[in-house]
Amino acid sequence: MRKTQTIFTLPVSPLLREGLGVRLLLLLLLPAALQAQPSIEPCPPLPSPAQVAWQQMETYAFVHFGLNTFTDQEWGYGDVSPEKFNPTDLDCEQWAETFVKAGMKGVILTAKHHDGFCLWPTRYTDYSIRNTPYRDGKGDLVGQLAEACRKHGLRMGVYLSPWDRHQAFYGTALYPSYYLMQMEELLTQYGDLFEVWLDGANGGNGWYGGAREERRIDRRTYYNLPAVYDLIRKHQPQALIFSDGGPGCRWTGNEKGVAGETNWAFLRIAEVYPGYPNAGELNVGHADGDTWVASECDVSIRPGWFYHAKEDSRVKTPDELTDIYYRSVGRNSTMLLNFPVDRRGRIHPTDSANAVAFRQRIQRELAHNVLLHRGGAETDGDFATYTPIETGQSLELKLPRRTSVNRLLLQEYIPLGQRVGQFRVEYHDGHRWLSLPTDEQTTTIGYKRILRFPTVQVRRLRLTIIKARATTCLSEMAAYEAR
Ligand code: FUL
């Protein structure tokens, strides 16, 4: 039987109804014990506290920079002389300031891309920043960026490409130990990391110490990933490990920044491996997965990952970035936005202007939540409090007057699991109930779901949970009029 829970209509003074709300009144009157959260059993798989904190970052930056920047390439072959790496005006503070203004909460740097060139002075190869003209070989970009991050309150992550087209011993039994030792340097020399990025590309051909040949490895077994994961967990237990199949967070299956409308934060972990062929599955997750591995949407602000002057006119616009935000963060994913640093060692002015304008636009669109303080835990703006809704039941919220709305935001309290598999939102325009005019599937919610739709006049809103794995814990429900 369908029941409707109505939260708001106590006969309180207009001041309380409009401003402080019933919740505050209750907080003032009730003894602390009665204010406790409803006790709801967790519904596994569950995220770790680090996974929850990571998802709450929502947007963070990616930087692709290296020899490719100076040779106009995307995938260096591994044969370019380090002499070519010579940024004239490199400034990690400029990167960090741009990221902060663009609302990014951290940055992941390509410490080593597929060409094998290392942006830090590693002990294990000469193919590094140590043998470049930059700062007479005294530079250390991982260290310089880590310092800028500390100063500007950003979290830091590293990308260490498993594939290495430079090393002669790539493909032999030696290389996995080399990879592990390099990883250990990154994990121990630069402070706390929030994410370690292992990409899935393995193209085959490369320079390989002059052999110039094709080398194939078995991606499932060659890199001894269990040992790599153990090392990361040992030195940086809070860092999420990214790869196609996690285990910390997973690739969303495309490089356009688009998560599935249906997006479960779970995987059947044993099935997915780096280079997993079924990208479509990664896009929606496994509804019956056994492990929490939420998706991350990586996308570049330009067509390429590395800087190419010919792409100066093809930087994604604030509109395009806004659209990507709704399709990633708004679909239970995170948005990893890449900035191709240029040959000076700076973020190009168009890229920074567009990224900052994007953030301002999101802030403007989601500035005024018309449901804030409407009475329940789901409208208090506090992620840590939630309202339970049984499957088949509805939650109805009444607004003080007819209000224009074109965005609806929902959040589940994910520390207790991701539960909702299908929901419906209706609005009452003062005359009748109508379906919210969204063309997206209203299936999963997860950490955050944002629906965009043409402006409607709303007097009441009704959320009905049609399918869920267990009682829904609705952390937030917000509505906005984006202008
Ligand atoms: C891929 C790489 O092949 C691209 O060059 C880029 O680094 C992207 C983020 O990951 O696997």
Coordinates of C-alpha atoms in Angstrom, one line a residue, residues 87-431:
P87 CA 59.3 25.1 -19.8
T88 CA 60.2 28.8 -19.7
D89 CA 57.7 30.1 -17.1
L90 CA 56.5 27.1 -15.1
D91 CA 54.4 28.1 -12.2
C92 CA 52.5 25.4 -10.2
E93 CA 51.0 28.2 -8.1
Q94 CA 49.3 29.5 -11.2
W95 CA 47.9 26.0 -11.7
A96 CA 46.7 25.8 -8.1
E97 CA 45.2 29.2 -8.1
T98 CA 43.3 28.4 -11.3
F99 CA 42.0 25.1 -9.8
V100 CA 40.8 26.8 -6.6
K101 CA 38.9 29.4 -8.6
A102 CA 37.4 26.7 -10.8
G103 CA 36.2 24.9 -7.6
M104 CA 38.5 22.0 -8.0
K105 CA 39.3 20.2 -4.8
G106 CA 42.5 18.5 -5.8
V107 CA 44.8 17.7 -8.8
I108 CA 46.2 14.5 -10.3
L109 CA 49.5 14.9 -12.2
T110 CA 50.9 12.6 -14.9
A111 CA 54.1 11.8 -13.0
K112 CA 54.9 9.4 -15.9
H113 CA 52.9 9.0 -19.1
H114 CA 53.3 6.1 -21.6
D115 CA 56.5 7.6 -23.0
G116 CA 58.2 6.7 -19.7
F117 CA 59.5 10.3 -19.0
C118 CA 59.4 11.1 -15.3
L119 CA 58.4 14.5 -13.9
W120 CA 60.2 13.8 -10.7
P121 CA 64.0 13.0 -10.2
T122 CA 63.5 9.2 -9.7
R123 CA 66.5 7.1 -8.7
Y124 CA 65.5 4.4 -11.1
T125 CA 65.9 5.9 -14.6
D126 CA 67.8 8.7 -16.3
Y127 CA 64.8 9.4 -18.4
S128 CA 63.5 12.1 -16.1
I129 CA 63.4 15.8 -15.3
R130 CA 66.9 15.4 -13.8
N131 CA 68.3 15.4 -17.3
T132 CA 66.5 18.4 -18.7
P133 CA 67.5 22.0 -19.0
Y134 CA 64.7 22.9 -16.7
R135 CA 66.2 24.4 -13.5
D136 CA 69.5 22.8 -14.6
G137 CA 68.1 19.4 -13.8
K138 CA 67.1 20.4 -10.2
G139 CA 63.4 20.5 -10.9
D140 CA 60.8 18.2 -9.3
L141 CA 57.3 18.8 -10.6
V142 CA 55.7 16.3 -8.3
G143 CA 57.3 18.1 -5.3
Q144 CA 56.6 21.6 -6.7
L145 CA 52.9 20.8 -7.3
A146 CA 52.6 19.1 -3.9
E147 CA 53.9 22.2 -2.3
A148 CA 51.5 24.5 -4.2
C149 CA 48.7 22.1 -3.3
R150 CA 49.5 22.4 0.4
K151 CA 49.6 26.1 0.2
H152 CA 46.3 26.4 -1.6
G153 CA 44.3 23.7 0.3
L154 CA 44.2 21.2 -2.6
R155 CA 44.5 17.5 -2.4
M156 CA 47.1 15.8 -4.6
G157 CA 47.1 12.6 -6.7
V158 CA 49.5 11.0 -9.1
Y159 CA 49.2 9.1 -12.5
L160 CA 51.9 6.5 -13.1
S161 CA 51.4 4.8 -16.4
P162 CA 51.9 1.0 -16.2
W163 CA 52.8 1.0 -19.9
D164 CA 56.3 2.4 -20.6
R165 CA 57.5 2.8 -24.1
H166 CA 61.0 3.9 -23.2
Q167 CA 62.5 1.2 -21.0
A168 CA 64.4 -1.6 -22.7
F169 CA 63.2 -4.1 -20.0
Y170 CA 59.5 -3.4 -20.5
G171 CA 57.8 -6.7 -21.1
T172 CA 60.4 -8.7 -19.1
A173 CA 60.2 -9.9 -15.5
L174 CA 62.2 -6.9 -14.3
Y175 CA 59.8 -4.1 -15.2
P176 CA 57.0 -4.8 -12.6
S177 CA 59.7 -4.3 -9.9
Y178 CA 60.8 -1.1 -11.5
Y179 CA 57.2 0.1 -11.6
L180 CA 56.8 -0.8 -7.9
M181 CA 59.9 1.0 -6.9
Q182 CA 58.9 4.1 -8.8
M183 CA 55.5 3.9 -7.2
E184 CA 57.1 3.7 -3.8
E185 CA 59.0 7.0 -4.4
L186 CA 55.8 8.7 -5.3
L187 CA 54.0 7.3 -2.3
T188 CA 56.7 8.2 0.3
Q189 CA 58.2 11.5 -0.8
Y190 CA 55.4 13.9 -1.4
G191 CA 52.9 13.8 1.5
D192 CA 49.3 12.6 1.5
L193 CA 47.8 11.5 -1.8
F194 CA 44.0 11.2 -2.4
E195 CA 44.2 9.1 -5.6
V196 CA 46.6 7.0 -7.5
W197 CA 45.8 6.6 -11.2
L198 CA 46.6 3.5 -13.2
D199 CA 45.3 3.9 -16.8
G200 CA 44.4 1.0 -19.0
A201 CA 46.2 1.8 -22.2
N202 CA 48.7 -0.7 -23.6
G203 CA 49.4 0.0 -27.2
G204 CA 52.2 -2.5 -27.8
N205 CA 54.8 -0.7 -30.0
G206 CA 57.5 1.5 -28.5
W207 CA 61.1 2.5 -28.5
Y208 CA 62.0 0.1 -25.7
G209 CA 65.7 1.0 -25.4
G210 CA 66.1 1.2 -29.2
A211 CA 64.5 -2.2 -30.0
R212 CA 61.6 -0.3 -31.7
E213 CA 59.2 -3.2 -31.6
E214 CA 55.8 -4.4 -30.6
R215 CA 55.6 -5.8 -27.1
R216 CA 52.4 -7.5 -25.8
I217 CA 51.9 -8.3 -22.1
D218 CA 48.9 -9.9 -20.3
R219 CA 47.4 -6.9 -18.6
R220 CA 45.6 -9.1 -16.1
T221 CA 48.8 -10.7 -14.7
Y222 CA 51.9 -8.9 -15.9
Y223 CA 52.0 -5.8 -13.6
N224 CA 51.5 -7.9 -10.4
L225 CA 48.8 -5.4 -9.4
P226 CA 48.0 -7.0 -6.0
A227 CA 51.6 -6.0 -5.0
V228 CA 51.0 -2.5 -6.3
Y229 CA 47.8 -2.2 -4.4
D230 CA 49.3 -3.5 -1.2
L231 CA 52.1 -0.9 -1.5
I232 CA 49.6 1.9 -2.0
R233 CA 47.5 0.7 0.9
K234 CA 50.7 0.5 3.1
H235 CA 51.9 4.0 2.5
Q236 CA 48.8 5.9 1.6
P237 CA 45.8 4.0 3.1
Q238 CA 43.4 6.9 2.3
A239 CA 44.4 7.1 -1.4
L240 CA 41.8 5.7 -3.8
I241 CA 43.2 3.4 -6.5
F242 CA 41.8 4.2 -9.9
S243 CA 41.8 1.8 -12.8
D244 CA 39.2 0.4 -15.1
G245 CA 38.0 -1.8 -12.3
G246 CA 39.1 0.1 -9.2
P247 CA 39.5 -1.1 -6.5
G248 CA 39.0 2.5 -5.1
C249 CA 37.1 4.1 -8.0
R250 CA 36.5 3.0 -11.6
W251 CA 36.7 4.4 -15.1
T252 CA 33.3 5.5 -16.3
G253 CA 33.9 3.8 -19.7
N254 CA 34.4 7.0 -21.9
E255 CA 36.6 10.1 -22.0
K256 CA 33.7 12.5 -22.6
G257 CA 32.9 13.0 -18.9
V258 CA 29.5 11.3 -19.1
A259 CA 28.3 8.8 -16.5
G260 CA 25.3 6.5 -17.0
E261 CA 21.9 7.9 -16.0
T262 CA 21.7 4.6 -14.1
N263 CA 24.9 4.5 -12.2
W264 CA 25.6 2.0 -9.4
A265 CA 28.7 2.5 -7.3
F266 CA 29.3 -1.3 -7.3
L267 CA 31.3 -3.8 -9.3
R268 CA 31.6 -7.6 -9.3
I269 CA 35.2 -6.8 -8.6
A270 CA 36.8 -10.1 -9.7
E271 CA 35.4 -9.7 -13.2
V272 CA 36.9 -6.3 -14.1
Y273 CA 40.6 -5.8 -15.0
P274 CA 42.7 -3.1 -16.6
G275 CA 41.7 -2.9 -20.3
Y276 CA 38.3 -4.4 -19.6
P277 CA 36.6 -4.6 -23.0
N278 CA 33.0 -3.8 -21.9
A279 CA 33.1 -0.1 -21.2
G280 CA 29.3 0.1 -21.2
E281 CA 29.2 -2.0 -18.0
L282 CA 31.6 0.4 -16.3
N283 CA 29.3 3.3 -17.3
V284 CA 26.4 1.9 -15.2
G285 CA 28.2 -0.3 -12.7
H286 CA 27.0 -3.7 -11.6
A287 CA 23.7 -3.5 -9.8
D288 CA 24.5 -6.8 -8.1
G289 CA 28.2 -5.9 -7.5
D290 CA 29.9 -7.0 -4.3
T291 CA 32.3 -4.1 -3.9
W292 CA 31.9 -0.3 -3.7
V293 CA 33.8 1.1 -6.7
A294 CA 32.1 4.4 -7.7
S295 CA 32.8 5.9 -11.1
E296 CA 35.0 8.8 -12.1
C297 CA 34.5 10.8 -15.3
D298 CA 37.8 11.9 -16.8
V299 CA 37.6 14.4 -19.6
S300 CA 39.9 17.0 -21.0
I301 CA 39.0 20.7 -21.4
R302 CA 40.5 20.4 -24.9
P303 CA 40.2 17.6 -27.5
G304 CA 43.6 16.3 -26.5
W305 CA 45.1 15.4 -23.1
F306 CA 48.4 17.2 -23.8
Y307 CA 48.7 20.8 -25.0
H308 CA 48.6 21.5 -28.7
A309 CA 48.6 25.2 -29.9
K310 CA 46.3 24.2 -32.7
E311 CA 43.6 23.4 -30.1
D312 CA 43.7 26.9 -28.6
S313 CA 40.4 27.6 -30.3
R314 CA 38.8 24.3 -29.3
V315 CA 38.7 24.8 -25.5
K316 CA 35.4 23.5 -24.0
T317 CA 33.1 26.4 -23.3
P318 CA 31.6 27.1 -19.8
D319 CA 28.3 25.8 -21.3
E320 CA 29.9 22.5 -22.3
L321 CA 31.6 22.1 -19.0
T322 CA 28.4 22.8 -17.2
D323 CA 26.7 20.1 -19.2
I324 CA 29.5 17.7 -18.3
Y325 CA 29.1 18.5 -14.6
Y326 CA 25.4 17.6 -14.7
R327 CA 26.2 14.4 -16.6
S328 CA 29.0 13.4 -14.2
V329 CA 28.6 14.8 -10.7
G330 CA 24.8 14.9 -11.3
R331 CA 24.8 11.2 -12.0
N332 CA 26.6 9.8 -9.0
S333 CA 30.1 10.2 -10.3
T334 CA 33.0 12.6 -9.9
M335 CA 34.4 14.9 -12.6
L336 CA 38.1 14.8 -13.3
L337 CA 38.8 17.8 -15.6
N338 CA 42.1 17.8 -17.5
F339 CA 44.1 20.9 -18.0
P340 CA 46.8 20.5 -20.7
V341 CA 49.6 22.7 -19.3
D342 CA 51.3 24.6 -22.2
R343 CA 55.0 24.9 -23.2
R344 CA 55.6 27.8 -20.9
G345 CA 54.4 25.6 -18.0
R346 CA 51.2 27.5 -17.5
I347 CA 47.5 26.9 -17.9
H348 CA 46.4 28.7 -21.1
P349 CA 44.3 31.8 -20.3
T350 CA 41.3 30.5 -22.3
D351 CA 41.3 27.2 -20.3
S352 CA 41.4 29.0 -17.0
A353 CA 38.8 31.6 -18.0
N354 CA 36.4 28.9 -19.2
A355 CA 36.9 26.7 -16.1
V356 CA 36.3 29.6 -13.7
A357 CA 33.2 30.7 -15.7
F358 CA 31.9 27.2 -15.5
R359 CA 32.2 27.1 -11.7
Q360 CA 30.5 30.5 -11.4
R361 CA 27.7 29.2 -13.6
I362 CA 27.2 26.1 -11.5
Q363 CA 27.2 28.3 -8.4
R364 CA 24.6 30.6 -9.9
E365 CA 22.4 27.7 -11.2
L366 CA 22.4 26.0 -7.8
A367 CA 22.5 29.1 -5.6
H368 CA 19.0 29.2 -4.1
N369 CA 17.5 25.9 -2.8
V370 CA 13.8 26.7 -2.6
L371 CA 13.3 23.7 -0.3
L372 CA 15.9 24.6 2.3
H373 CA 14.5 24.5 5.8
R374 CA 11.2 23.0 4.7
G375 CA 11.3 20.9 7.9
G376 CA 12.9 17.5 7.5
A377 CA 16.4 16.0 7.6
E378 CA 16.3 15.9 3.8
T379 CA 16.0 19.6 3.4
D380 CA 18.4 20.9 6.1
G381 CA 21.4 21.1 3.8
D382 CA 23.3 18.7 6.0
F383 CA 24.5 15.5 4.3
A384 CA 24.9 13.7 7.6
T385 CA 21.2 13.7 8.4
Y386 CA 18.7 11.7 6.4
T387 CA 15.0 10.8 6.2
P388 CA 14.1 7.1 5.8
I389 CA 11.5 6.3 3.1
E390 CA 10.1 2.8 2.7
T391 CA 9.9 1.4 -0.8
G392 CA 6.5 2.2 -2.3
Q393 CA 6.1 5.2 -0.1
S394 CA 6.3 8.9 -1.0
L395 CA 7.7 12.0 0.6
E396 CA 5.8 15.2 -0.1
L397 CA 7.1 18.7 0.4
K398 CA 5.0 21.8 0.2
L399 CA 6.4 25.1 -0.8
P400 CA 5.1 28.4 0.7
R401 CA 4.0 29.6 -2.7
R402 CA 4.0 28.6 -6.3
T403 CA 7.7 28.6 -7.3
S404 CA 9.6 28.2 -10.6
V405 CA 11.8 25.2 -10.5
N406 CA 14.0 23.6 -13.2
R407 CA 16.6 21.6 -11.2
L408 CA 16.1 18.8 -8.7
L409 CA 18.9 17.4 -6.6
L410 CA 18.7 14.2 -4.6
Q411 CA 21.2 12.6 -2.4
E412 CA 21.3 9.2 -0.6
Y413 CA 23.2 8.9 2.6
I414 CA 25.8 6.6 1.1
P415 CA 27.7 5.6 4.2
L416 CA 24.8 3.2 4.7
G417 CA 24.9 2.0 1.1
Q418 CA 23.4 2.9 -2.3
R419 CA 19.8 1.7 -2.4
V420 CA 17.4 3.4 -4.8
G421 CA 16.9 1.6 -8.2
Q422 CA 13.9 3.5 -9.4
F423 CA 12.0 6.6 -8.3
R424 CA 9.4 9.1 -9.5
V425 CA 9.2 12.8 -9.0
E426 CA 5.9 14.6 -9.4
Y427 CA 4.9 18.2 -8.8
H428 CA 1.6 19.9 -8.0
D429 CA 1.2 23.1 -9.8
G430 CA -1.7 24.3 -7.6
H431 CA -4.3 22.4 -9.7

